[in-house]
Each structure stands twice: as structure tokens, then as C-alpha cells.
mmCIF file of C-alpha atoms in Angstrom:
data_model
loop_
_atom_site.group_PDB
_atom_site.id
_atom_site.type_symbol
_atom_site.label_atom_id
_atom_site.label_comp_id
_atom_site.label_asym_id
_atom_site.label_seq_id
_atom_site.Cartn_x
_atom_site.Cartn_y
_atom_site.Cartn_z
ATOM 1 C CA MET A 1 11.681 6.882 -6.115
ATOM 2 C CA ALA A 2 12.849 5.874 -2.737
ATOM 3 C CA ASP A 3 16.330 7.559 -3.245
ATOM 4 C CA ARG A 4 14.749 11.300 -4.065
ATOM 5 C CA GLU A 5 15.853 13.946 -2.163
ATOM 6 C CA PHE A 6 12.043 15.384 -1.496
ATOM 7 C CA ASP A 7 8.824 13.931 -1.379
ATOM 8 C CA LEU A 8 7.091 16.815 -2.426
ATOM 9 C CA VAL A 9 7.600 20.045 -4.307
ATOM 10 C CA LEU A 10 5.314 22.996 -4.462
ATOM 11 C CA PHE A 11 6.084 24.793 -7.635
ATOM 12 C CA GLY A 12 4.726 28.228 -7.902
ATOM 13 C CA ALA A 13 4.606 28.582 -3.875
ATOM 14 C CA THR A 14 4.802 32.401 -4.072
ATOM 15 C CA GLY A 15 1.707 32.870 -6.241
ATOM 16 C CA PHE A 16 -2.038 33.208 -4.954
ATOM 17 C CA VAL A 17 -3.001 29.538 -4.751
ATOM 18 C CA GLY A 18 0.563 28.442 -3.907
ATOM 19 C CA LYS A 19 0.814 30.019 -0.761
ATOM 20 C CA LEU A 20 -2.735 28.819 0.269
ATOM 21 C CA THR A 21 -1.449 25.440 -0.683
ATOM 22 C CA ALA A 22 1.797 25.919 1.456
ATOM 23 C CA GLU A 23 -0.245 27.072 4.149
ATOM 24 C CA TYR A 24 -2.479 23.562 4.045
ATOM 25 C CA LEU A 25 0.321 21.385 3.723
ATOM 26 C CA ILE A 26 1.736 22.296 7.084
ATOM 27 C CA GLY A 27 -0.968 20.871 9.137
ATOM 28 C CA ALA A 28 -2.039 17.978 6.093
ATOM 29 C CA ALA A 29 1.364 16.376 5.458
ATOM 30 C CA PRO A 30 2.655 13.481 7.684
ATOM 31 C CA ALA A 31 5.405 14.007 10.615
ATOM 32 C CA GLY A 32 8.776 13.938 8.552
ATOM 33 C CA ALA A 33 7.600 14.794 5.127
ATOM 34 C CA ARG A 34 10.370 16.241 3.012
ATOM 35 C CA ILE A 35 8.801 18.966 1.156
ATOM 36 C CA ALA A 36 10.336 21.933 -0.591
ATOM 37 C CA LEU A 37 9.125 25.286 -2.131
ATOM 38 C CA ALA A 38 10.113 26.102 -5.479
ATOM 39 C CA GLY A 39 9.790 29.129 -7.445
ATOM 40 C CA ARG A 40 11.774 31.740 -9.759
ATOM 41 C CA SER A 41 12.871 34.234 -6.579
ATOM 42 C CA THR A 42 14.643 32.826 -3.834
ATOM 43 C CA ALA A 43 13.978 35.799 -2.187
ATOM 44 C CA LYS A 44 9.981 35.784 -2.706
ATOM 45 C CA LEU A 45 10.445 32.041 -1.516
ATOM 46 C CA GLU A 46 12.193 32.801 1.245
ATOM 47 C CA ALA A 47 9.343 35.547 2.412
ATOM 48 C CA VAL A 48 6.832 32.910 2.012
ATOM 49 C CA ARG A 49 8.490 30.094 4.043
ATOM 50 C CA ALA A 50 8.883 32.993 6.793
ATOM 51 C CA GLU A 51 5.075 34.100 7.031
ATOM 52 C CA LEU A 52 4.507 30.102 7.113
ATOM 53 C CA GLY A 53 5.668 29.922 10.449
ATOM 54 C CA PRO A 54 8.223 27.957 12.603
ATOM 55 C CA LEU A 55 6.499 24.319 11.407
ATOM 56 C CA ALA A 56 8.065 25.216 7.574
ATOM 57 C CA ALA A 57 11.129 26.715 8.776
ATOM 58 C CA ASN A 58 12.981 24.056 7.456
ATOM 59 C CA TRP A 59 11.844 23.086 4.101
ATOM 60 C CA PRO A 60 14.272 23.864 1.606
ATOM 61 C CA LEU A 61 13.820 26.469 -1.194
ATOM 62 C CA VAL A 62 14.644 25.133 -5.051
ATOM 63 C CA GLN A 63 14.940 28.092 -7.956
ATOM 64 C CA ALA A 64 13.124 26.681 -11.145
ATOM 65 C CA ASP A 65 11.776 28.934 -13.902
ATOM 66 C CA SER A 66 9.051 27.556 -16.177
ATOM 67 C CA THR A 67 11.002 29.381 -19.120
ATOM 68 C CA ASP A 68 14.656 27.267 -18.016
ATOM 69 C CA GLN A 69 14.260 23.369 -18.861
ATOM 70 C CA ALA A 70 17.313 22.651 -17.323
ATOM 71 C CA SER A 71 16.065 24.091 -13.963
ATOM 72 C CA LEU A 72 12.694 22.138 -14.402
ATOM 73 C CA ASP A 73 14.525 18.777 -15.392
ATOM 74 C CA ALA A 74 17.049 18.992 -12.000
ATOM 75 C CA LEU A 75 13.934 20.007 -9.887
ATOM 76 C CA ALA A 76 11.931 17.092 -11.206
ATOM 77 C CA ALA A 77 14.902 14.692 -10.615
ATOM 78 C CA ARG A 78 14.842 15.230 -7.067
ATOM 79 C CA THR A 79 11.212 15.084 -5.899
ATOM 80 C CA LYS A 80 9.033 12.092 -5.937
ATOM 81 C CA VAL A 81 6.079 14.578 -6.947
ATOM 82 C CA VAL A 82 5.562 18.068 -8.359
ATOM 83 C CA VAL A 83 2.677 19.977 -7.434
ATOM 84 C CA THR A 84 2.275 23.078 -9.376
ATOM 85 C CA THR A 85 0.133 26.236 -9.462
ATOM 86 C CA VAL A 86 2.249 27.924 -12.559
ATOM 87 C CA GLY A 87 -0.398 28.941 -14.950
ATOM 88 C CA PRO A 88 -1.740 29.866 -17.247
ATOM 89 C CA TYR A 89 -0.522 26.076 -17.956
ATOM 90 C CA LEU A 90 -1.012 26.525 -21.712
ATOM 91 C CA ARG A 91 1.234 29.176 -21.186
ATOM 92 C CA TYR A 92 4.024 28.339 -18.786
ATOM 93 C CA GLY A 93 3.287 24.560 -17.849
ATOM 94 C CA MET A 94 4.629 22.303 -20.556
ATOM 95 C CA PRO A 95 7.994 22.029 -19.830
ATOM 96 C CA LEU A 96 7.516 20.959 -16.176
ATOM 97 C CA VAL A 97 5.044 18.424 -17.792
ATOM 98 C CA GLN A 98 8.073 17.271 -20.075
ATOM 99 C CA ALA A 99 10.563 17.448 -17.284
ATOM 100 C CA CYS A 100 8.157 14.937 -14.928
ATOM 101 C CA ALA A 101 7.721 12.776 -18.001
ATOM 102 C CA GLU A 102 11.126 12.160 -18.648
ATOM 103 C CA ASN A 103 12.438 11.688 -15.093
ATOM 104 C CA GLY A 104 9.412 9.279 -13.923
ATOM 105 C CA THR A 105 7.948 12.205 -11.830
ATOM 106 C CA HIS A 106 4.349 12.355 -10.438
ATOM 107 C CA TYR A 107 2.976 15.659 -10.640
ATOM 108 C CA ALA A 108 -0.588 16.996 -10.001
ATOM 109 C CA ASP A 109 -2.013 20.672 -11.548
ATOM 110 C CA LEU A 110 -5.040 22.908 -11.074
ATOM 111 C CA THR A 111 -5.614 23.421 -14.962
ATOM 112 C CA GLY A 112 -9.098 23.984 -16.628
ATOM 113 C CA GLU A 113 -7.694 24.332 -19.679
ATOM 114 C CA PRO A 114 -8.652 21.467 -22.324
ATOM 115 C CA LEU A 115 -6.258 22.534 -24.811
ATOM 116 C CA PHE A 116 -3.353 22.195 -22.159
ATOM 117 C CA ILE A 117 -4.432 18.735 -21.234
ATOM 118 C CA ARG A 118 -4.468 17.533 -24.859
ATOM 119 C CA GLU A 119 -1.122 18.901 -25.518
ATOM 120 C CA CYS A 120 0.163 17.187 -23.007
ATOM 121 C CA ILE A 121 -1.417 13.991 -23.999
ATOM 122 C CA ASP A 122 -0.281 14.390 -27.606
ATOM 123 C CA ARG A 123 3.403 15.253 -26.711
ATOM 124 C CA PHE A 124 4.421 13.344 -23.478
ATOM 125 C CA GLY A 125 1.804 10.796 -22.838
ATOM 126 C CA GLU A 126 3.509 7.902 -23.823
ATOM 127 C CA ARG A 127 6.652 8.928 -22.491
ATOM 128 C CA ALA A 128 5.032 9.348 -19.021
ATOM 129 C CA ALA A 129 3.808 5.871 -19.212
ATOM 130 C CA GLU A 130 6.879 4.555 -19.989
ATOM 131 C CA THR A 131 8.806 6.171 -17.122
ATOM 132 C CA GLY A 132 5.786 5.306 -14.739
ATOM 133 C CA ALA A 133 5.159 9.180 -14.197
ATOM 134 C CA LYS A 134 1.754 9.969 -13.068
ATOM 135 C CA ILE A 135 0.822 13.344 -14.695
ATOM 136 C CA VAL A 136 -2.839 14.245 -12.838
ATOM 137 C CA ASN A 137 -4.343 17.073 -14.480
ATOM 138 C CA SER A 138 -7.156 19.387 -12.729
ATOM 139 C CA CYS A 139 -6.570 18.439 -9.117
ATOM 140 C CA GLY A 140 -8.560 21.545 -7.766
ATOM 141 C CA TYR A 141 -12.190 22.346 -7.721
ATOM 142 C CA ASP A 142 -11.999 21.820 -11.463
ATOM 143 C CA SER A 143 -12.452 18.973 -11.661
ATOM 144 C CA ILE A 144 -11.995 16.383 -8.324
ATOM 145 C CA PRO A 145 -15.630 16.902 -7.628
ATOM 146 C CA SER A 146 -16.933 16.171 -10.763
ATOM 147 C CA ASP A 147 -14.885 13.386 -11.430
ATOM 148 C CA LEU A 148 -14.688 11.620 -8.087
ATOM 149 C CA SER A 149 -18.805 11.978 -7.870
ATOM 150 C CA VAL A 150 -19.367 10.441 -10.910
ATOM 151 C CA TYR A 151 -16.253 7.382 -10.091
ATOM 152 C CA GLN A 152 -18.141 6.819 -6.616
ATOM 153 C CA LEU A 153 -21.501 6.435 -8.602
ATOM 154 C CA TYR A 154 -20.037 4.090 -10.565
ATOM 155 C CA LYS A 155 -18.787 2.194 -7.725
ATOM 156 C CA ARG A 156 -21.968 2.295 -6.101
ATOM 157 C CA SER A 157 -23.990 0.858 -8.900
ATOM 158 C CA VAL A 158 -21.122 -2.228 -9.271
ATOM 159 C CA ALA A 159 -21.728 -2.683 -5.408
ATOM 160 C CA ASP A 160 -25.601 -2.700 -5.766
ATOM 161 C CA THR A 161 -25.438 -4.864 -8.896
ATOM 162 C CA THR A 162 -27.680 -2.012 -10.642
ATOM 163 C CA GLY A 163 -26.219 -2.028 -13.600
ATOM 164 C CA GLU A 164 -24.320 0.538 -15.799
ATOM 165 C CA LEU A 165 -24.552 4.335 -15.873
ATOM 166 C CA THR A 166 -26.857 6.010 -18.661
ATOM 167 C CA ASP A 167 -27.858 9.795 -17.844
ATOM 168 C CA VAL A 168 -26.008 11.712 -15.272
ATOM 169 C CA THR A 169 -26.326 15.246 -14.408
ATOM 170 C CA LEU A 170 -24.095 17.362 -11.822
ATOM 171 C CA VAL A 171 -26.180 20.861 -10.348
ATOM 172 C CA ALA A 172 -23.478 22.880 -8.755
ATOM 173 C CA TRP A 173 -24.377 25.568 -6.116
ATOM 174 C CA LEU A 174 -21.365 27.926 -4.761
ATOM 175 C CA LYS A 175 -20.537 30.758 -3.231
ATOM 176 C CA GLY A 176 -16.845 32.130 -4.462
ATOM 177 C CA GLY A 177 -14.648 34.473 -5.997
ATOM 178 C CA MET A 178 -12.300 34.809 -9.042
ATOM 179 C CA SER A 179 -9.007 35.459 -9.197
ATOM 180 C CA GLY A 180 -6.668 36.978 -11.939
ATOM 181 C CA GLY A 181 -4.977 33.432 -12.678
ATOM 182 C CA THR A 182 -8.686 31.916 -13.462
ATOM 183 C CA VAL A 183 -9.441 34.923 -15.861
ATOM 184 C CA ASP A 184 -5.839 34.677 -17.401
ATOM 185 C CA SER A 185 -6.210 30.715 -18.093
ATOM 186 C CA GLY A 186 -9.537 31.422 -20.113
ATOM 187 C CA ARG A 187 -7.840 34.303 -22.034
ATOM 188 C CA ALA A 188 -4.824 32.119 -22.954
ATOM 189 C CA MET A 189 -6.866 29.555 -24.396
ATOM 190 C CA MET A 190 -9.021 32.235 -26.288
ATOM 191 C CA GLU A 191 -5.410 33.594 -27.840
ATOM 192 C CA ALA A 192 -4.292 30.036 -28.659
ATOM 193 C CA ILE A 193 -7.924 29.395 -30.362
ATOM 194 C CA ALA A 194 -7.562 33.001 -32.271
ATOM 195 C CA THR A 195 -4.036 32.379 -33.284
ATOM 196 C CA ASP A 196 -5.269 28.481 -34.304
ATOM 197 C CA PRO A 197 -9.207 28.271 -34.908
ATOM 198 C CA LYS A 198 -8.615 24.181 -35.251
ATOM 199 C CA LYS A 199 -8.213 24.346 -31.775
ATOM 200 C CA GLY A 200 -11.779 25.190 -31.265
ATOM 201 C CA ALA A 201 -12.790 21.914 -32.172
ATOM 202 C CA ILE A 202 -10.725 20.710 -28.783
ATOM 203 C CA MET A 203 -13.095 22.853 -26.754
ATOM 204 C CA SER A 204 -15.827 22.002 -28.514
ATOM 205 C CA HIS A 205 -16.065 18.006 -28.751
ATOM 206 C CA PRO A 206 -16.936 16.455 -26.003
ATOM 207 C CA TYR A 207 -14.645 13.525 -26.754
ATOM 208 C CA SER A 208 -11.781 15.718 -27.116
ATOM 209 C CA LEU A 209 -9.300 14.266 -24.243
ATOM 210 C CA SER A 210 -10.465 10.941 -24.753
ATOM 211 C CA PRO A 211 -7.774 8.052 -24.916
ATOM 212 C CA ASP A 212 -9.708 6.699 -28.008
ATOM 213 C CA LYS A 213 -12.580 8.511 -29.711
ATOM 214 C CA ALA A 214 -13.787 5.208 -31.742
ATOM 215 C CA MET A 215 -14.627 3.669 -28.140
ATOM 216 C CA GLU A 216 -16.911 6.075 -26.985
ATOM 217 C CA PRO A 217 -20.083 5.575 -26.706
ATOM 218 C CA ASP A 218 -22.822 7.046 -29.354
ATOM 219 C CA VAL A 219 -25.304 8.941 -27.494
ATOM 220 C CA GLY A 220 -25.958 11.763 -29.893
ATOM 221 C CA ARG A 221 -25.518 15.219 -29.110
ATOM 222 C CA GLN A 222 -24.050 16.003 -25.817
ATOM 223 C CA SER A 223 -24.659 20.081 -25.272
ATOM 224 C CA ASP A 224 -22.817 22.250 -22.287
ATOM 225 C CA GLN A 225 -25.121 24.608 -22.701
ATOM 226 C CA ALA A 226 -28.012 24.668 -20.271
ATOM 227 C CA LEU A 227 -31.508 26.396 -19.790
ATOM 228 C CA GLU A 228 -34.355 24.715 -17.910
ATOM 229 C CA LYS A 229 -36.286 23.821 -14.954
ATOM 230 C CA ALA A 230 -34.502 21.823 -12.562
ATOM 231 C CA ALA A 231 -37.069 19.398 -11.563
ATOM 232 C CA ASN A 232 -36.347 18.040 -15.233
ATOM 233 C CA ILE A 233 -33.051 16.531 -13.675
ATOM 234 C CA ASP A 234 -34.998 15.052 -10.113
ATOM 235 C CA PRO A 235 -38.384 15.696 -8.870
ATOM 236 C CA SER A 236 -36.612 16.922 -5.389
ATOM 237 C CA LEU A 237 -35.101 19.959 -7.284
ATOM 238 C CA SER A 238 -36.990 23.375 -7.420
ATOM 239 C CA GLY A 239 -36.164 26.822 -9.813
ATOM 240 C CA TRP A 240 -34.021 26.923 -12.558
ATOM 241 C CA VAL A 241 -30.728 25.563 -13.813
ATOM 242 C CA ALA A 242 -28.039 27.064 -16.040
ATOM 243 C CA THR A 243 -24.767 26.537 -18.079
ATOM 244 C CA PHE A 244 -22.060 25.831 -15.569
ATOM 245 C CA ILE A 245 -19.283 28.109 -16.751
ATOM 246 C CA MET A 246 -16.573 25.155 -16.084
ATOM 247 C CA GLY A 247 -19.097 21.993 -17.354
ATOM 248 C CA ALA A 248 -17.200 22.246 -20.797
ATOM 249 C CA HIS A 249 -13.946 21.294 -19.367
ATOM 250 C CA ASN A 250 -15.037 19.137 -16.457
ATOM 251 C CA THR A 251 -17.195 16.692 -18.512
ATOM 252 C CA LYS A 252 -14.221 16.405 -20.747
ATOM 253 C CA VAL A 253 -12.248 15.350 -17.520
ATOM 254 C CA VAL A 254 -14.985 12.673 -16.328
ATOM 255 C CA ARG A 255 -15.054 11.511 -20.275
ATOM 256 C CA ARG A 256 -11.519 10.662 -20.083
ATOM 257 C CA SER A 257 -11.504 9.134 -17.036
ATOM 258 C CA ASN A 258 -14.020 6.461 -17.899
ATOM 259 C CA GLY A 259 -11.703 6.106 -21.026
ATOM 260 C CA LEU A 260 -8.396 5.197 -19.238
ATOM 261 C CA LEU A 261 -10.809 2.940 -16.594
ATOM 262 C CA GLY A 262 -11.740 0.904 -19.383
ATOM 263 C CA TRP A 263 -14.935 2.467 -20.356
ATOM 264 C CA PRO A 264 -16.500 0.762 -17.237
ATOM 265 C CA TYR A 265 -19.460 3.836 -16.661
ATOM 266 C CA GLY A 266 -21.100 2.044 -19.691
ATOM 267 C CA LYS A 267 -21.896 2.232 -23.352
ATOM 268 C CA ASN A 268 -25.137 4.590 -22.939
ATOM 269 C CA PHE A 269 -23.195 7.087 -20.425
ATOM 270 C CA ARG A 270 -24.425 10.566 -21.219
ATOM 271 C CA TYR A 271 -22.863 13.427 -18.485
ATOM 272 C CA ARG A 272 -23.268 16.994 -18.500
ATOM 273 C CA GLU A 273 -22.885 19.885 -15.713
ATOM 274 C CA VAL A 274 -25.392 22.706 -14.959
ATOM 275 C CA MET A 275 -25.783 25.539 -12.304
ATOM 276 C CA SER A 276 -28.462 26.448 -9.771
ATOM 277 C CA ALA A 277 -29.952 29.681 -10.944
ATOM 278 C CA GLY A 278 -32.060 29.549 -7.402
ATOM 279 C CA SER A 279 -36.003 28.971 -7.282
ATOM 280 C CA SER A 280 -37.285 32.852 -6.805
ATOM 281 C CA ALA A 281 -39.551 34.197 -9.027
ATOM 282 C CA THR A 282 -36.952 36.001 -11.255
ATOM 283 C CA ALA A 283 -35.106 32.485 -11.049
ATOM 284 C CA PRO A 284 -36.066 32.034 -15.080
ATOM 285 C CA LEU A 285 -34.012 35.564 -16.207
ATOM 286 C CA VAL A 286 -31.308 34.760 -14.014
ATOM 287 C CA ALA A 287 -30.791 31.435 -15.386
ATOM 288 C CA ALA A 288 -31.176 33.169 -19.160
ATOM 289 C CA GLY A 289 -28.813 35.786 -18.059
ATOM 290 C CA MET A 290 -26.507 33.136 -16.962
ATOM 291 C CA ALA A 291 -26.498 31.176 -20.038
ATOM 292 C CA GLY A 292 -26.331 33.777 -22.524
ATOM 293 C CA GLY A 293 -23.836 35.691 -20.547
ATOM 294 C CA ILE A 294 -21.556 32.999 -20.717
ATOM 295 C CA VAL A 295 -21.869 32.521 -24.441
ATOM 296 C CA ALA A 296 -21.514 36.265 -25.096
ATOM 297 C CA THR A 297 -18.267 36.379 -22.706
ATOM 298 C CA MET A 298 -16.533 33.670 -24.805
ATOM 299 C CA ALA A 299 -17.584 35.014 -27.800
ATOM 300 C CA ALA A 300 -16.184 38.416 -26.951
ATOM 301 C CA GLY A 301 -13.230 37.294 -25.508
ATOM 302 C CA ALA A 302 -12.388 35.177 -28.214
ATOM 303 C CA LEU A 303 -12.785 38.338 -30.658
ATOM 304 C CA LEU A 304 -10.680 40.975 -28.381
ATOM 305 C CA SER A 305 -7.976 38.366 -27.986
ATOM 306 C CA ARG A 306 -7.195 38.582 -31.716
ATOM 307 C CA VAL A 307 -6.206 42.002 -31.706
ATOM 308 C CA ALA A 308 -3.762 44.085 -29.196
ATOM 309 C CA VAL A 309 -5.993 46.861 -28.412
ATOM 310 C CA GLY A 310 -8.894 44.156 -27.633
ATOM 311 C CA ARG A 311 -6.185 42.629 -25.186
ATOM 312 C CA LYS A 312 -5.730 45.635 -23.262
ATOM 313 C CA VAL A 313 -9.293 46.112 -22.966
ATOM 314 C CA ILE A 314 -9.295 42.627 -21.357
ATOM 315 C CA ASP A 315 -6.258 43.778 -19.006
ATOM 316 C CA ARG A 316 -8.088 46.664 -17.816
ATOM 317 C CA LEU A 317 -11.699 44.852 -16.896
ATOM 318 C CA VAL A 318 -10.667 41.761 -14.987
ATOM 319 C CA PRO A 319 -8.311 40.934 -11.943
ATOM 320 C CA LYS A 320 -4.859 41.008 -12.367
ATOM 321 C CA PRO A 321 -2.982 37.731 -12.135
ATOM 322 C CA GLY A 322 -1.876 36.916 -8.612
ATOM 323 C CA THR A 323 -4.707 38.161 -6.947
ATOM 324 C CA GLY A 324 -7.696 36.644 -5.377
ATOM 325 C CA PRO A 325 -10.834 36.859 -2.755
ATOM 326 C CA SER A 326 -9.684 38.195 0.678
ATOM 327 C CA GLU A 327 -9.222 35.551 3.515
ATOM 328 C CA GLN A 328 -12.589 36.907 4.811
ATOM 329 C CA ALA A 329 -14.279 36.017 1.521
ATOM 330 C CA ARG A 330 -12.586 32.644 0.962
ATOM 331 C CA ARG A 331 -13.665 31.629 4.314
ATOM 332 C CA ASN A 332 -17.093 32.537 3.575
ATOM 333 C CA GLY A 333 -17.487 30.817 0.886
ATOM 334 C CA TRP A 334 -18.978 27.012 0.330
ATOM 335 C CA PHE A 335 -20.103 24.575 -2.722
ATOM 336 C CA THR A 336 -22.455 21.800 -2.802
ATOM 337 C CA MET A 337 -22.358 19.457 -6.481
ATOM 338 C CA ARG A 338 -24.901 17.023 -6.352
ATOM 339 C CA THR A 339 -24.990 14.445 -9.121
ATOM 340 C CA PHE A 340 -27.914 12.594 -10.238
ATOM 341 C CA ALA A 341 -27.287 9.299 -11.703
ATOM 342 C CA ASN A 342 -29.717 6.885 -13.843
ATOM 343 C CA THR A 343 -28.875 3.441 -14.572
ATOM 344 C CA THR A 344 -29.776 0.843 -16.652
ATOM 345 C CA SER A 345 -31.604 -1.353 -14.058
ATOM 346 C CA GLY A 346 -33.935 1.997 -13.413
ATOM 347 C CA ALA A 347 -32.032 2.379 -10.027
ATOM 348 C CA LYS A 348 -31.371 6.057 -9.347
ATOM 349 C CA TYR A 349 -28.562 7.377 -7.292
ATOM 350 C CA VAL A 350 -27.363 11.046 -5.931
ATOM 351 C CA CYS A 351 -23.614 11.971 -5.176
ATOM 352 C CA THR A 352 -23.077 14.778 -2.497
ATOM 353 C CA PHE A 353 -19.889 16.686 -3.053
ATOM 354 C CA ALA A 354 -19.535 19.424 -0.421
ATOM 355 C CA GLY A 355 -17.138 21.674 1.382
ATOM 356 C CA LYS A 356 -16.479 25.235 3.310
ATOM 357 C CA GLY A 357 -14.494 27.574 1.880
ATOM 358 C CA ASP A 358 -14.450 29.276 -1.347
ATOM 359 C CA PRO A 359 -14.430 26.388 -3.791
ATOM 360 C CA GLY A 360 -11.542 28.301 -6.207
ATOM 361 C CA TYR A 361 -9.106 28.507 -3.693
ATOM 362 C CA GLN A 362 -9.691 27.634 0.165
ATOM 363 C CA ALA A 363 -11.111 24.385 -0.972
ATOM 364 C CA THR A 364 -9.114 23.980 -3.792
ATOM 365 C CA ALA A 365 -5.935 24.162 -1.706
ATOM 366 C CA VAL A 366 -7.263 21.345 0.059
ATOM 367 C CA MET A 367 -8.027 19.115 -2.906
ATOM 368 C CA LEU A 368 -4.663 20.518 -4.812
ATOM 369 C CA GLY A 369 -2.675 19.452 -1.461
ATOM 370 C CA GLN A 370 -4.361 15.876 -0.755
ATOM 371 C CA SER A 371 -3.764 15.053 -4.522
ATOM 372 C CA GLY A 372 0.273 15.460 -4.303
ATOM 373 C CA LEU A 373 0.007 13.955 -0.646
ATOM 374 C CA ALA A 374 -1.774 10.809 -1.992
ATOM 375 C CA LEU A 375 0.745 10.528 -5.203
ATOM 376 C CA ALA A 376 3.891 10.935 -2.827
ATOM 377 C CA PHE A 377 2.759 8.620 0.128
ATOM 378 C CA ASP A 378 -0.186 6.284 -1.082
ATOM 379 C CA THR A 379 -0.643 3.081 -2.833
ATOM 380 C CA LEU A 380 -1.994 3.600 -6.165
ATOM 381 C CA PRO A 381 -3.299 1.847 -9.205
ATOM 382 C CA GLU A 382 -0.156 1.205 -11.477
ATOM 383 C CA ILE A 383 -1.524 3.228 -14.471
ATOM 384 C CA ALA A 384 0.966 6.286 -15.511
ATOM 385 C CA GLY A 385 0.932 8.366 -17.959
ATOM 386 C CA ILE A 386 -1.405 11.397 -18.273
ATOM 387 C CA LEU A 387 -4.261 11.059 -16.219
ATOM 388 C CA THR A 388 -7.290 12.588 -14.288
ATOM 389 C CA PRO A 389 -7.941 12.389 -10.597
ATOM 390 C CA ALA A 390 -10.281 9.136 -10.595
ATOM 391 C CA SER A 391 -7.949 7.105 -13.058
ATOM 392 C CA ALA A 392 -5.059 7.973 -10.775
ATOM 393 C CA MET A 393 -6.266 8.121 -7.149
ATOM 394 C CA GLY A 394 -9.884 7.288 -7.579
ATOM 395 C CA ASP A 395 -10.360 5.799 -3.985
ATOM 396 C CA THR A 396 -7.749 6.825 -1.772
ATOM 397 C CA LEU A 397 -8.358 10.547 -3.085
ATOM 398 C CA THR A 398 -11.686 10.009 -1.906
ATOM 399 C CA ASP A 399 -10.752 8.505 1.623
ATOM 400 C CA ARG A 400 -8.499 11.023 2.004
ATOM 401 C CA LEU A 401 -10.788 14.349 1.115
ATOM 402 C CA ARG A 402 -13.166 12.762 3.459
ATOM 403 C CA LYS A 403 -11.067 12.842 6.202
ATOM 404 C CA ALA A 404 -10.136 16.369 5.197
ATOM 405 C CA ASP A 405 -14.034 17.664 6.205
ATOM 406 C CA ILE A 406 -15.018 17.261 2.479
ATOM 407 C CA THR A 407 -18.614 15.427 2.063
ATOM 408 C CA ILE A 408 -18.648 12.588 -0.518
ATOM 409 C CA ASP A 409 -21.587 10.746 -0.043
ATOM 410 C CA VAL A 410 -23.682 8.332 -2.221
ATOM 411 C CA GLN A 411 -27.309 7.378 -1.705
ATOM 412 C CA PRO A 412 -30.177 6.261 -3.803
ATOM 413 C CA ALA A 413 -32.334 8.906 -5.039
#
């Protein structure tokens, strides 16, 4: 792709997360990087570029629309990498994946939608592999911390010759807000399932994103629901844990990485994610409320999505697409993910993945920006197709994020 006009194109630069990612790229991209901004409206792109300041003044603008396949094909043909924040991906993302797969163009997105990834695999996986395109899904808070944490735990167990991974549990602590785009992605999946109930199996099956389900370990039921004492996971923990709302997506991505890498994590690899509910006297009630609330919300959302009146109710209750936390709220946010791993030799490890800033927005802009830069400028494994962060960029992306002040550290537990 040496003859491509651009190194990286940011598609969706006028959106909430798109603007944050553009701001991050100004300081993170190497000198001379050929970066362009893309979206539906040239006027809005010009306004965003002006807000970015003099360092982005010469960034070209590319008009492209997710409903216009020809414009996306032309976009993909001009660049080495497309980074996209245009979601919900289930509604708007597939034409761009097609364009990148056909043109051998690398791609990174922020999807937290298993239904979208499954469709990418089924429709364009083989073609992307043929053209050499690395289509990398879930390059933000969903699911880079999960994916790279388990990958680095695996690498440490290999380095220490302590055997394969067995029971692995991620515990999440965070402070952050929610945007209308995140809510809209959830609703898009609910509407898809309401239209085709068979798609519900993709959401519920732990190996629904696996490259080969027959090769997956038979380790019994793996539920994404949780309500228990944190000390059950590791004696160092106190309080209670409950269901982590993104666990159902992240766990599928981690298991897909294991498959794409040739199942090196182990034949008895079990993985789950939970969220801390604290250790106060009311923690058990908080945990129960979190666990029950997520189930109730998903059930109610699926039901309401079936009818027009229900969709109007959802519209009134949730943030609008294109909105998100204030700048102060983004700065005050933080996240810590601690992943506890056991191995077949009895050795135990914990990986800490932590950073400052709202995880879904400020930190996600860092992760997505660094993913795009890695795809554009770094020497990566030759694997191509519909990939995960760990399988496409594992060690390289880990190094980049560490240099970007994100903690990624594995220690004996």
C-alpha cells in the first residue's frame, strides 16, 4: 500500500468520539503522517478541522457517506487505514467493511456489537484474508483492556513456563459517563433480535465469534451474569462483584483471539468478566441491583424495540446520538481492570490495565488512535481477515499504549 494517498483516514470525524480521536491524533501521529478527515458533510468537516487548530490545518477532507457504497470504495482505495467511529455499526458499518475488505485496506472500529462482528466474519472474512486487509473490531475500552490483558497473561505464562491458562476473571473498576452513541448501539442490537429472534443465540453463546466452534474447549457453562463476594475470585479482594455490562461482548472477543492465535491459552481456558460493587455495608444490595438491573434493562429494551411506541419511549429516556460526557467529566474519569489468572502448574498472575480519563471516551480515543497508527506504521503479524486487537497487534499495541501512559502490567499473584 506504499502508493496510497493517505496513511490514515478518520471516518466520522464530526461525531462525538470522532472529534476526540482527531484531537488525540494531532499529538500522537508521527511527523509527516498523511492524515485525512472523512464524513458526510464537507462543511462540518471544515468546522472540525478549524477547531483542531494549526497542526491539522493541512489535513485533507474526504466526503463519504455510509449509505453510498461508491464513496466508501473510493475512500478505502486512497488510504492504508480507515479508523471509523460511525455507529451503530450494525446499522451503518457494513458497507465500509466491504470497501476495506475489497481494497485490502486496514480498518479499526469501536464496536461493542457481537451481531455486527459475526456478520463481518460471515460476509467478508474470506475476502479480507485474500486481499490482506486487517479488519480489527472493538479497538476502544470495548475490548482492548480485556483482550490485551489476557494476551499478556498468556505471554507471561509462556515466558515463565508455568503452563496453560485455566480460570481467568477480569474485575472492572471505573468512573465514566455514557453517550447517546453507546445507547444507540445497544438499541440497534435489540431491534435486530426483535426482527430475527435467531440472532439472540449469537448474543448468548460464549463462542459465537469463534473461528471454529468445534475446536473450542469443553469447559461447561460460562455465564456472563455474576453476583458474589469478590474474595471468591482472589483473597486480596474485598466487597462484592456483579455483572459487567460489557462482559458479554468482551468475553467473546477474547475467546475469538484465542481461536485466531491457534488456541494457545489452553484446552481448559475459562474466561469471565465482573464489575466491582464496592465493599461498603450496602455492597451486597448494590451488586444485586446491578446484576438484576442489567437483565431487566436488556429484557425491557428487547420488548420495547418490537413496537413503534416502545421505540419512542426509549428515545425519550436515553441520551441522543452525538452527545456525551462534558470535558470536565471526561477528565475526571478513570478505569482499572485487574485480570486474575490461574495456570495448569498452579501459578497465579494478575494483569493490571489502568488509565486516566473517561474510559469510554477520553481513554477510548487513545486506544483507537494508537490502533490506527499501529496499523498504518508498524510491522505486524501477517494474519489478515476479521481480527481482534490481540491477534492483529498484540505486543505492538501493548507497547504503544504503555508509551501513551496506560498501565499494562503482569505480576505474580
